[in-house]
Amino acid sequence: MRGEESSDSESGRMEESSVRRSLETLCQELNMDEQTAAEAMDNFTAIWNTYTLEGEVVHWLACALYAACRKGSTPTVGKGLMEGNCVSLTRILRCAKLSLIQFFSKMRKWADMSNLSQDFRLRMDRLERNFEVSTVIFRKFEPIFRDMFVNPQGCEAPRQPRSRKHRRLPCHISDVFKFCWTLFVYTKGNFRMIGDDLVNSYHLLLCCLDLVFGNALLCANRKELINPAFRGLPPTFLADGCVPQSELPPCVLEKLCELHDGLVVEAKGIKQHYFKPYIQKLFQKQILKGNETLLTEMLDPQNFIENNKAVNREYEEYVLTVGDFDERVFLGADADEEIGTPRKFVQERAASQAAAQNQQVEKCGSLAPSTPLTGRVYLKEKDLLVTPVSSATQSVSRLQSMVAGLRTAPSENLLQNFKSCSRDPTESILARVKTLGRTFKEHYTNDSEDTPGSHIDFAENRWKLAEILYYKVLENVLVQETKRLQGRDMSVLLEQDIFHCSLMACCLEVVLFSYSSQRTFPWIIKVFKLAPFYFFKVIEVFIRSEEGLSRDMVKHLNSVEEQVLESRAWTSDSALWSSLEVAGNKVPTVEEVSRNCNTG
């Protein structure tokens, strides 16, 4: 027995020695500081001695290193303390030969085994969500770019002359492709509320493409960069292949929305309130060089190399200190390996989370019935009619059409209905809506347990749509109830605070769902402090009163009903119990239920 114990002990020491060598090799490649390396080794050893770790040891070491890296902070000149130790997740994964998708899977297990903090877990959730959105967006970026510009693939860029005396060569199309994507991910990273939002991120991408396209048209008439078949070309270009230098850069945002599933109002809002002011700021800081007034000349030979270097440098700093995941990985030749089967991942995860409202269509892959000719197996990605982006934007478009032409106020007909009541509820209804609006916007713009706060502009937009929908549905409810009750006084219904709060919550739930928000049920009833039981009672009324709801919206509300019926209505503090008591119904005890089941 002693001999066996000695052998096991020696084997354990050899294994630990091997693990330490693997960690040392990894840390040397990353130029990791000793403190972080020691903490990672201590944490790894504790987990290794407690759990069975399947797969390659170096992959688990990468998880331990990442967790240790993210705990500390690094002092910097002029910027105080930076989060982390300036070693990016991308570098860790490259050195450990671990794909992003494998990392997310292993990191979730590591967080459980290590009992990592809730803050760290939320950080991982946001990082994974951001990655999913970026994966979907990049798959849209490539075909849109090829639609606007000549195909960057298969063209080698000419080498820049080493001597500074030589005139700089014009930028190549492959450089423009990479510059446009890097500018997009850098800009997106500076708007935290946009990064994990599919609809907003997509419209930000269209803004970037619009800016770069305008610069290309005015860049000494670089005709060879432009796809002559692009349907957004200005008439002057089609006539003689040139655009006067004195002209403002042409805006093709509307055309891009028309051709590629965008929403003009949303895209223009992103451009006006976020993108354009931010690009102006980059010019003011000399990160971008060119015509600061027109936001042009970025691609001109005298500016492009510096602009490209500056944007990449700034983005690298962002990745090291805040972003973790370097989204330029999509541009690399080894993107598939580094990300880890991205196409399958997008279909199975990004499509379900970033465009949840399209789950049923995603299963069959097409709006057409699944047959040997239309089945997903036989179609290329570009041939599918529905994508996560088109699904999300179509859902928002449907919502906007439901409220088109209506105001954020009761209609004249609704006001007349109010006045016909024995007690006019107009004043109390308007006051309640105002209070609910303040509550919603306050919570929507503040960080919650699992989502970062959004910008007030987005909160205002979501509230505006919900408010219009609320008055529309309320009017429809009154019309239906008046017919059903044969003209009886509606005062009692209109004075019920719970009814109005539940109806507004239902409207907001539909709006948030349409925008693929992470703040879906039960977020809104927590914000309004509504009992799930009361919210449940309004859903059927809402669906019956609004004919414009899409099939996906109805399915989502039905899933909320199921959640309430399955669990939320039966909690100890549920309003259901008091409602049963008021109704005079005797609630059976657990013993009675068990006895009946046994005798049956």
XYZ file of C-alpha atoms in Angstrom:
600
model
C 0.000 0.000 0.000
C 2.802 2.382 0.870
C 4.410 1.757 -2.463
C 1.141 2.600 -4.243
C 0.716 5.793 -2.183
C 4.258 6.824 -2.989
C 3.653 6.155 -6.696
C 0.388 8.170 -6.675
C 2.100 11.027 -4.867
C 4.985 11.034 -7.329
C 2.526 10.946 -10.270
C 0.618 13.878 -8.777
C 3.806 15.898 -8.396
C 4.754 15.153 -12.004
C 1.319 16.272 -13.197
C 1.523 19.462 -11.154
C 4.986 20.114 -12.511
C 3.683 19.679 -16.051
C 0.799 22.071 -15.364
C 3.183 24.680 -13.961
C 5.367 24.408 -17.061
C 2.290 24.873 -19.278
C 1.285 27.944 -17.289
C 4.807 29.379 -17.387
C 4.961 28.904 -21.169
C 1.588 30.601 -21.566
C 2.574 33.486 -19.307
C 5.883 34.008 -21.103
C 4.089 34.275 -24.445
C 1.670 36.802 -22.927
C 4.364 38.662 -20.965
C 2.129 38.169 -17.907
C 3.025 39.729 -14.550
C 4.084 37.382 -11.739
C 1.237 38.305 -9.374
C -1.478 37.429 -11.888
C 0.301 34.212 -12.892
C 0.630 33.116 -9.248
C -3.036 33.853 -8.527
C -4.092 31.915 -11.623
C -1.973 28.918 -10.571
C -3.371 28.920 -7.026
C -6.949 29.071 -8.302
C -6.311 26.393 -10.913
C -4.705 24.044 -8.364
C -7.664 24.419 -6.009
C -10.135 23.554 -8.765
C -7.925 20.784 -10.172
C -7.769 19.084 -6.757
C -11.544 19.252 -6.361
C -13.012 18.602 -9.833
C -12.270 16.443 -12.866
C -11.330 18.798 -15.701
C -12.078 17.326 -19.108
C -10.156 18.377 -22.193
C -6.801 20.097 -22.573
C -5.271 21.494 -19.391
C -4.037 24.630 -21.163
C -7.645 25.572 -21.988
C -8.591 25.536 -18.297
C -5.409 27.464 -17.509
C -6.604 30.119 -19.975
C -9.861 30.415 -17.991
C -7.920 30.760 -14.740
C -5.656 33.396 -16.285
C -8.556 35.408 -17.702
C -10.347 35.443 -14.341
C -7.134 36.558 -12.592
C -6.436 39.230 -15.227
C -9.874 40.778 -14.828
C -9.659 41.123 -11.044
C -6.892 43.691 -10.958
C -6.280 47.183 -12.296
C -3.295 48.889 -13.917
C -2.121 52.465 -13.251
C -1.632 54.499 -16.447
C -0.299 57.912 -17.291
C -3.054 60.501 -17.471
C -5.990 58.065 -17.212
C -5.713 56.835 -13.623
C -6.479 53.152 -13.071
C -7.433 50.951 -15.999
C -9.515 47.845 -15.445
C -7.593 44.579 -15.821
C -3.883 44.119 -16.431
C -3.804 45.086 -20.133
C -3.730 41.502 -21.412
C -6.609 40.993 -23.818
C -8.816 37.933 -23.970
C -7.982 37.574 -27.680
C -4.251 37.181 -26.918
C -4.938 34.641 -24.157
C -7.087 32.549 -26.464
C -4.599 32.702 -29.340
C -1.739 31.562 -27.148
C -3.856 28.779 -25.601
C -5.250 27.803 -29.035
C -8.763 28.072 -27.631
C -11.673 29.297 -29.760
C -14.090 31.911 -28.467
C -17.045 29.551 -28.433
C -15.072 26.915 -26.530
C -13.975 29.633 -24.111
C -17.537 30.747 -23.334
C -18.546 27.148 -22.660
C -15.568 26.432 -20.403
C -15.723 29.812 -18.667
C -19.308 29.221 -17.553
C -18.182 25.951 -15.925
C -15.116 27.636 -14.445
C -17.281 30.401 -12.931
C -19.436 27.758 -11.227
C -16.485 25.743 -9.944
C -14.620 28.861 -8.747
C -17.741 30.502 -7.352
C -16.874 33.717 -9.183
C -18.757 36.912 -8.341
C -22.067 37.887 -9.901
C -20.411 40.968 -11.405
C -17.907 38.770 -13.220
C -20.681 36.494 -14.513
C -22.638 39.502 -15.793
C -19.499 40.741 -17.524
C -19.219 37.373 -19.270
C -22.894 37.474 -20.258
C -22.475 40.932 -21.814
C -19.278 39.846 -23.567
C -20.981 36.784 -25.028
C -24.025 38.797 -26.095
C -21.766 41.386 -27.756
C -19.917 38.613 -29.579
C -23.181 37.116 -30.827
C -24.375 40.470 -32.142
C -21.024 41.163 -33.825
C -21.042 37.748 -35.481
C -24.450 38.440 -37.005
C -23.452 41.991 -38.017
C -20.233 40.878 -39.740
C -22.163 38.385 -41.840
C -24.263 41.333 -43.044
C -21.238 43.623 -43.467
C -19.463 41.525 -46.124
C -22.291 41.340 -48.717
C -23.301 44.984 -48.175
C -19.705 46.122 -48.675
C -19.474 44.077 -51.885
C -22.709 45.656 -53.051
C -21.255 49.173 -52.624
C -17.584 48.596 -53.453
C -15.577 46.283 -55.655
C -14.970 42.867 -54.112
C -11.942 43.096 -51.745
C -11.271 39.358 -51.947
C -8.735 38.091 -54.404
C -7.039 41.484 -54.802
C -3.591 42.050 -53.382
C -2.823 45.488 -52.088
C 0.261 47.145 -53.597
C 3.161 47.532 -51.203
C 3.858 50.990 -49.895
C 7.316 52.279 -50.911
C 9.791 52.284 -48.033
C 11.287 55.619 -48.944
C 9.388 58.625 -47.592
C 10.363 60.569 -50.656
C 8.032 58.505 -52.784
C 4.475 59.665 -53.131
C 2.084 57.559 -51.081
C -0.039 55.113 -53.013
C -3.840 55.380 -52.875
C -5.536 53.052 -50.407
C -6.486 49.615 -51.689
C -10.044 48.238 -51.459
C -8.977 45.560 -48.954
C -7.606 48.350 -46.719
C -10.924 50.202 -47.001
C -12.790 47.012 -46.041
C -10.716 46.537 -42.873
C -10.755 50.250 -42.019
C -14.548 50.423 -42.279
C -15.048 47.425 -39.955
C -12.474 48.677 -37.432
C -14.056 52.139 -37.378
C -17.419 50.480 -36.755
C -16.286 48.260 -33.854
C -14.310 51.128 -32.314
C -17.328 53.454 -32.494
C -19.679 50.750 -31.210
C -17.388 50.085 -28.262
C -17.779 53.650 -27.098
C -21.567 53.306 -26.889
C -22.112 50.554 -24.352
C -25.889 50.600 -24.823
C -25.450 49.844 -28.547
C -22.902 47.021 -28.412
C -25.291 44.240 -27.382
C -28.313 45.618 -29.256
C -28.738 44.025 -32.685
C -30.992 46.690 -34.228
C -28.921 49.655 -33.049
C -25.615 47.967 -33.935
C -26.823 47.217 -37.434
C -27.879 50.796 -38.074
C -24.545 52.014 -36.707
C -22.842 49.759 -39.274
C -24.935 51.321 -42.068
C -23.811 54.770 -40.852
C -20.158 53.667 -41.091
C -20.673 52.309 -44.595
C -22.430 55.529 -45.613
C -19.520 57.649 -44.306
C -16.797 55.546 -45.955
C -18.722 55.383 -49.233
C -19.093 59.179 -49.332
C -15.370 59.541 -48.675
C -14.541 57.064 -51.443
C -16.676 58.954 -53.959
C -14.898 62.226 -53.163
C -11.441 60.684 -52.838
C -9.880 62.137 -55.992
C -12.670 60.361 -57.852
C -11.457 56.869 -56.981
C -13.772 55.190 -59.448
C -11.979 51.842 -59.154
C -13.128 51.489 -55.513
C -16.828 51.769 -56.332
C -19.108 49.029 -57.598
C -20.703 50.584 -60.725
C -23.751 48.334 -60.243
C -24.566 49.805 -56.802
C -28.085 51.237 -56.969
C -27.276 54.109 -54.608
C -24.782 55.841 -56.914
C -25.457 59.558 -57.542
C -26.506 60.544 -61.104
C -23.261 62.456 -61.692
C -21.226 59.318 -61.072
C -23.348 57.266 -63.433
C -23.030 59.961 -66.124
C -19.285 60.562 -66.178
C -17.808 58.586 -63.297
C -16.960 61.580 -61.141
C -18.368 63.681 -58.323
C -17.465 67.384 -57.970
C -15.045 67.879 -55.075
C -16.959 70.908 -53.840
C -20.126 68.871 -53.234
C -21.182 67.502 -49.862
C -20.603 63.745 -49.598
C -23.731 62.005 -50.881
C -25.819 60.257 -48.208
C -26.826 56.724 -49.189
C -28.284 55.758 -45.803
C -31.851 55.611 -47.066
C -30.821 53.468 -50.037
C -28.902 51.099 -47.771
C -31.981 50.725 -45.562
C -34.115 50.049 -48.621
C -31.733 47.439 -50.041
C -30.584 45.741 -46.841
C -33.392 45.493 -44.272
C -32.705 48.783 -42.502
C -35.179 51.203 -40.912
C -34.665 54.750 -42.154
C -35.965 56.506 -39.038
C -33.831 54.348 -36.727
C -30.717 54.714 -38.900
C -31.049 58.498 -39.155
C -31.541 58.713 -35.400
C -28.328 56.765 -34.775
C -26.464 58.918 -37.302
C -27.690 62.241 -35.948
C -27.432 61.593 -32.214
C -24.484 59.191 -31.935
C -22.430 58.497 -35.011
C -21.921 61.939 -36.536
C -21.092 63.729 -33.234
C -18.640 60.953 -32.386
C -16.866 61.116 -35.763
C -16.647 64.912 -35.365
C -15.012 64.350 -31.991
C -12.454 61.992 -33.580
C -11.576 64.726 -36.089
C -11.248 67.291 -33.307
C -8.884 64.984 -31.391
C -6.814 64.466 -34.560
C -7.477 60.715 -34.420
C -9.002 61.181 -37.863
C -7.507 63.609 -40.368
C -9.217 65.225 -43.326
C -11.925 67.826 -43.814
C -13.314 68.336 -40.322
C -16.306 70.324 -41.559
C -17.534 67.852 -44.193
C -16.044 64.723 -42.523
C -14.317 63.858 -45.806
C -10.801 63.235 -47.207
C -10.270 60.335 -44.765
C -9.253 58.007 -47.601
C -7.038 60.505 -49.423
C -3.424 59.290 -49.781
C -2.020 61.992 -47.477
C -4.396 60.970 -44.660
C -5.393 57.333 -44.946
C -2.302 55.589 -43.542
C -2.325 57.787 -40.427
C -6.094 57.430 -40.043
C -5.896 53.656 -40.330
C -3.069 53.421 -37.798
C -4.783 55.808 -35.372
C -8.141 53.995 -35.404
C -6.436 50.621 -34.925
C -4.263 52.023 -32.112
C -7.250 53.548 -30.317
C -9.264 50.372 -30.709
C -6.397 48.251 -29.343
C -6.310 50.437 -26.234
C -10.067 49.983 -25.860
C -9.742 46.186 -26.145
C -6.967 46.063 -23.547
C -8.777 48.174 -20.979
C -12.504 47.634 -21.548
C -13.515 45.474 -24.472
C -11.706 42.140 -23.974
C -12.811 40.665 -27.296
C -10.968 42.051 -30.340
C -13.643 42.137 -33.039
C -11.032 42.527 -35.769
C -10.708 38.755 -35.448
C -13.462 38.507 -38.088
C -11.070 40.069 -40.615
C -8.356 37.448 -40.201
C -7.645 34.475 -42.435
C -8.017 32.177 -39.392
C -11.324 33.701 -38.256
C -13.231 30.391 -38.391
C -10.670 28.660 -36.164
C -10.327 31.529 -33.702
C -14.074 31.989 -33.326
C -14.984 28.324 -33.595
C -17.566 27.287 -36.254
C -19.219 30.724 -36.333
C -21.919 29.829 -38.861
C -23.330 27.031 -36.758
C -23.042 29.198 -33.661
C -24.952 32.044 -35.247
C -27.763 29.779 -36.378
C -28.147 28.064 -33.031
C -27.482 30.873 -30.586
C -27.289 34.351 -32.087
C -30.419 33.824 -34.140
C -32.323 32.650 -31.087
C -31.145 35.389 -28.734
C -30.581 38.404 -30.953
C -33.771 37.781 -32.920
C -35.824 35.693 -30.539
C -39.047 36.651 -32.208
C -38.048 34.664 -35.297
C -37.387 31.332 -33.632
C -40.003 29.389 -35.547
C -38.834 30.650 -38.949
C -35.192 30.018 -38.038
C -35.973 26.345 -37.422
C -37.024 25.830 -41.010
C -34.521 28.413 -42.285
C -36.899 30.001 -44.770
C -40.360 31.410 -45.128
C -40.918 28.857 -47.877
C -42.110 25.354 -46.907
C -39.311 22.857 -46.347
C -39.039 20.642 -49.425
C -36.092 18.968 -51.192
C -35.684 22.215 -53.162
C -36.231 24.751 -50.383
C -34.827 22.897 -47.368
C -32.019 24.590 -45.470
C -29.516 21.866 -46.329
C -29.699 22.791 -50.009
C -29.512 26.568 -49.606
C -26.523 28.823 -49.168
C -26.616 31.446 -46.395
C -27.314 34.301 -48.803
C -30.304 32.489 -50.308
C -32.266 32.365 -47.062
C -35.140 34.840 -46.948
C -34.903 35.484 -43.225
C -31.826 36.465 -41.202
C -31.556 37.574 -37.564
C -31.113 41.184 -38.734
C -34.043 41.160 -41.165
C -36.208 39.462 -38.544
C -35.357 42.079 -35.916
C -35.821 45.052 -38.238
C -39.075 43.635 -39.638
C -40.402 43.322 -36.105
C -39.593 46.978 -35.366
C -41.097 47.995 -38.706
C -44.300 46.125 -37.853
C -44.489 47.907 -34.507
C -44.001 51.312 -36.117
C -46.752 50.598 -38.643
C -49.110 49.767 -35.767
C -48.743 53.284 -34.327
C -48.220 55.219 -37.572
C -50.142 58.498 -37.675
C -51.126 58.359 -33.982
C -50.107 60.707 -31.161
C -48.767 60.225 -27.625
C -52.123 61.430 -26.325
C -55.748 60.240 -26.249
C -57.596 60.671 -29.552
C -60.655 62.924 -29.717
C -62.846 59.838 -29.756
C -61.167 58.465 -26.624
C -61.525 61.812 -24.843
C -65.241 61.779 -25.676
C -65.491 58.302 -24.149
C -63.830 59.611 -20.991
C -66.234 62.556 -20.785
C -69.260 60.309 -21.219
C -68.395 58.510 -17.963
C -70.178 59.527 -14.756
C -66.741 60.479 -13.404
C -64.311 61.840 -16.056
C -61.027 59.898 -15.622
C -58.983 62.010 -18.083
C -56.906 63.856 -15.500
C -56.004 60.776 -13.454
C -55.142 58.743 -16.596
C -52.814 61.435 -17.959
C -51.146 61.857 -14.556
C -50.650 58.088 -14.203
C -49.114 57.796 -17.679
C -46.693 60.599 -16.841
C -45.637 58.868 -13.606
C -45.210 55.493 -15.316
C -43.122 57.160 -18.016
C -40.744 58.641 -15.443
C -40.433 55.267 -13.704
C -39.748 53.399 -16.938
C -37.141 55.862 -18.241
C -35.355 55.958 -14.888
C -34.983 52.170 -14.775
C -34.226 51.824 -18.493
C -31.303 54.258 -18.298
C -29.840 52.806 -15.081
C -27.713 49.668 -14.805
C -29.674 46.666 -13.574
C -28.484 43.328 -12.224
C -28.003 41.836 -15.669
C -28.063 44.680 -18.228
C -26.219 47.997 -18.617
C -28.258 51.200 -18.597
C -29.341 52.574 -21.966
C -29.177 56.135 -23.296
C -32.094 58.459 -22.534
C -32.781 58.853 -26.279
C -33.497 55.129 -26.567
C -35.634 55.231 -23.438
C -37.639 58.155 -24.851
C -38.133 56.342 -28.151
C -39.317 53.097 -26.516
C -41.654 55.002 -24.209
C -43.133 57.048 -27.036
C -44.085 53.908 -28.975
C -45.552 52.257 -25.865
C -47.539 55.363 -24.940
C -49.111 55.610 -28.415
C -49.909 51.879 -28.341
C -51.430 52.221 -24.857
C -53.940 54.897 -25.910
C -54.765 52.964 -29.079
C -55.434 49.695 -27.236
C -57.315 51.468 -24.426
C -59.675 52.983 -26.991
C -60.232 49.578 -28.596
C -60.920 48.010 -25.185
C -63.519 50.676 -24.391
C -65.262 50.172 -27.724
C -65.459 46.412 -27.163
C -66.532 46.679 -23.526
C -69.197 49.288 -24.312
C -70.731 46.931 -26.879
C -70.520 43.960 -24.531
C -72.056 45.820 -21.596
C -74.581 47.574 -23.823
C -73.497 51.122 -23.077
C -73.071 50.836 -19.297
C -70.890 53.362 -17.461
C -67.138 52.643 -17.848
C -66.058 54.608 -14.756
C -65.355 51.537 -12.636
C -63.005 50.019 -15.235
C -61.232 53.306 -15.968
C -60.593 53.984 -12.292
C -58.697 50.721 -11.726
C -55.033 51.591 -11.271
C -53.910 47.955 -11.683
C -55.707 47.682 -15.022
C -53.939 50.758 -16.464
C -50.504 49.787 -15.102
C -50.882 46.254 -16.462
C -52.012 47.523 -19.872
C -49.056 49.924 -20.106
C -46.690 47.144 -19.006
C -48.106 44.938 -21.763
C -47.493 47.684 -24.349
C -43.911 48.117 -23.141
C -43.355 44.355 -23.214
C -44.349 44.293 -26.898
C -42.099 47.282 -27.685
C -39.073 45.824 -25.875
C -39.608 42.431 -27.485
C -39.837 44.022 -30.938
C -36.438 45.671 -30.388
C -34.883 42.349 -29.287
C -34.226 43.907 -25.889
C -32.758 41.874 -23.061
C -35.188 43.646 -20.745
C -38.101 41.316 -21.408
C -40.515 39.710 -18.949
C -40.460 39.846 -15.955
C -38.340 43.030 -16.089
C -41.227 45.418 -16.709
C -43.516 44.076 -13.958
C -40.627 44.396 -11.492
C -40.149 48.015 -12.572
C -43.866 48.787 -12.112
C -44.129 46.553 -9.000
C -46.952 44.607 -10.636
C -48.129 41.190 -9.480
C -47.711 38.603 -12.289
C -51.290 37.470 -11.637
C -52.735 40.896 -12.529
C -50.456 41.308 -15.545
C -51.587 37.889 -16.779
C -55.257 38.956 -16.699
C -54.612 41.840 -19.142
C -52.701 39.855 -21.795
C -55.768 38.250 -23.366
C -57.601 41.595 -23.375
C -54.584 43.210 -25.048
C -54.275 40.541 -27.768
C -58.004 40.679 -28.482
C -57.965 44.485 -28.734
C -54.955 44.972 -31.051
C -55.335 43.332 -34.450
C -51.964 44.618 -35.708
C -49.893 42.287 -33.510
C -47.604 40.013 -35.491
C -47.647 36.277 -34.974
C -44.313 36.480 -33.140
C -45.600 39.174 -30.769
C -48.639 37.030 -29.920
C -46.401 33.982 -29.412
C -44.190 35.968 -27.066
C -47.160 37.152 -24.986
C -48.447 33.569 -24.900
C -45.062 32.442 -23.559
C -45.362 35.092 -20.830
C -48.791 33.684 -19.934
C -47.262 30.219 -19.679
C -44.523 31.505 -17.359
C -47.129 33.000 -15.048
C -49.321 29.881 -15.063
C -46.407 27.503 -14.562
C -44.675 29.243 -11.668
C -45.042 32.975 -11.071
C -48.733 32.905 -10.110
C -48.103 30.308 -7.396
C -45.446 32.025 -5.279
C -46.240 32.545 -1.601
C -46.708 36.299 -2.065
C -48.878 35.972 -5.184
C -52.070 38.032 -5.478
C -53.825 34.839 -6.573
C -54.332 33.658 -2.990
C -56.012 36.851 -1.824
C -58.189 36.850 -4.967
C -59.370 33.320 -4.182
C -60.169 34.312 -0.606
C -62.161 37.342 -1.740
C -64.075 35.128 -4.168
C -64.973 32.847 -1.258
C -63.206 29.839 -2.742
C -61.496 27.482 -0.298
C -57.872 26.882 -1.260
C -56.888 23.193 -0.768
C -53.940 22.432 1.476
C -50.893 20.468 0.337
C -52.072 17.472 2.419
C -55.485 17.506 0.735
C -53.929 17.629 -2.737
C -51.562 14.764 -1.910
C -54.373 12.645 -0.419
C -56.564 13.092 -3.472
C -53.690 12.177 -5.788
C -52.960 9.009 -3.778
C -56.554 7.819 -3.711
C -56.927 8.513 -7.434
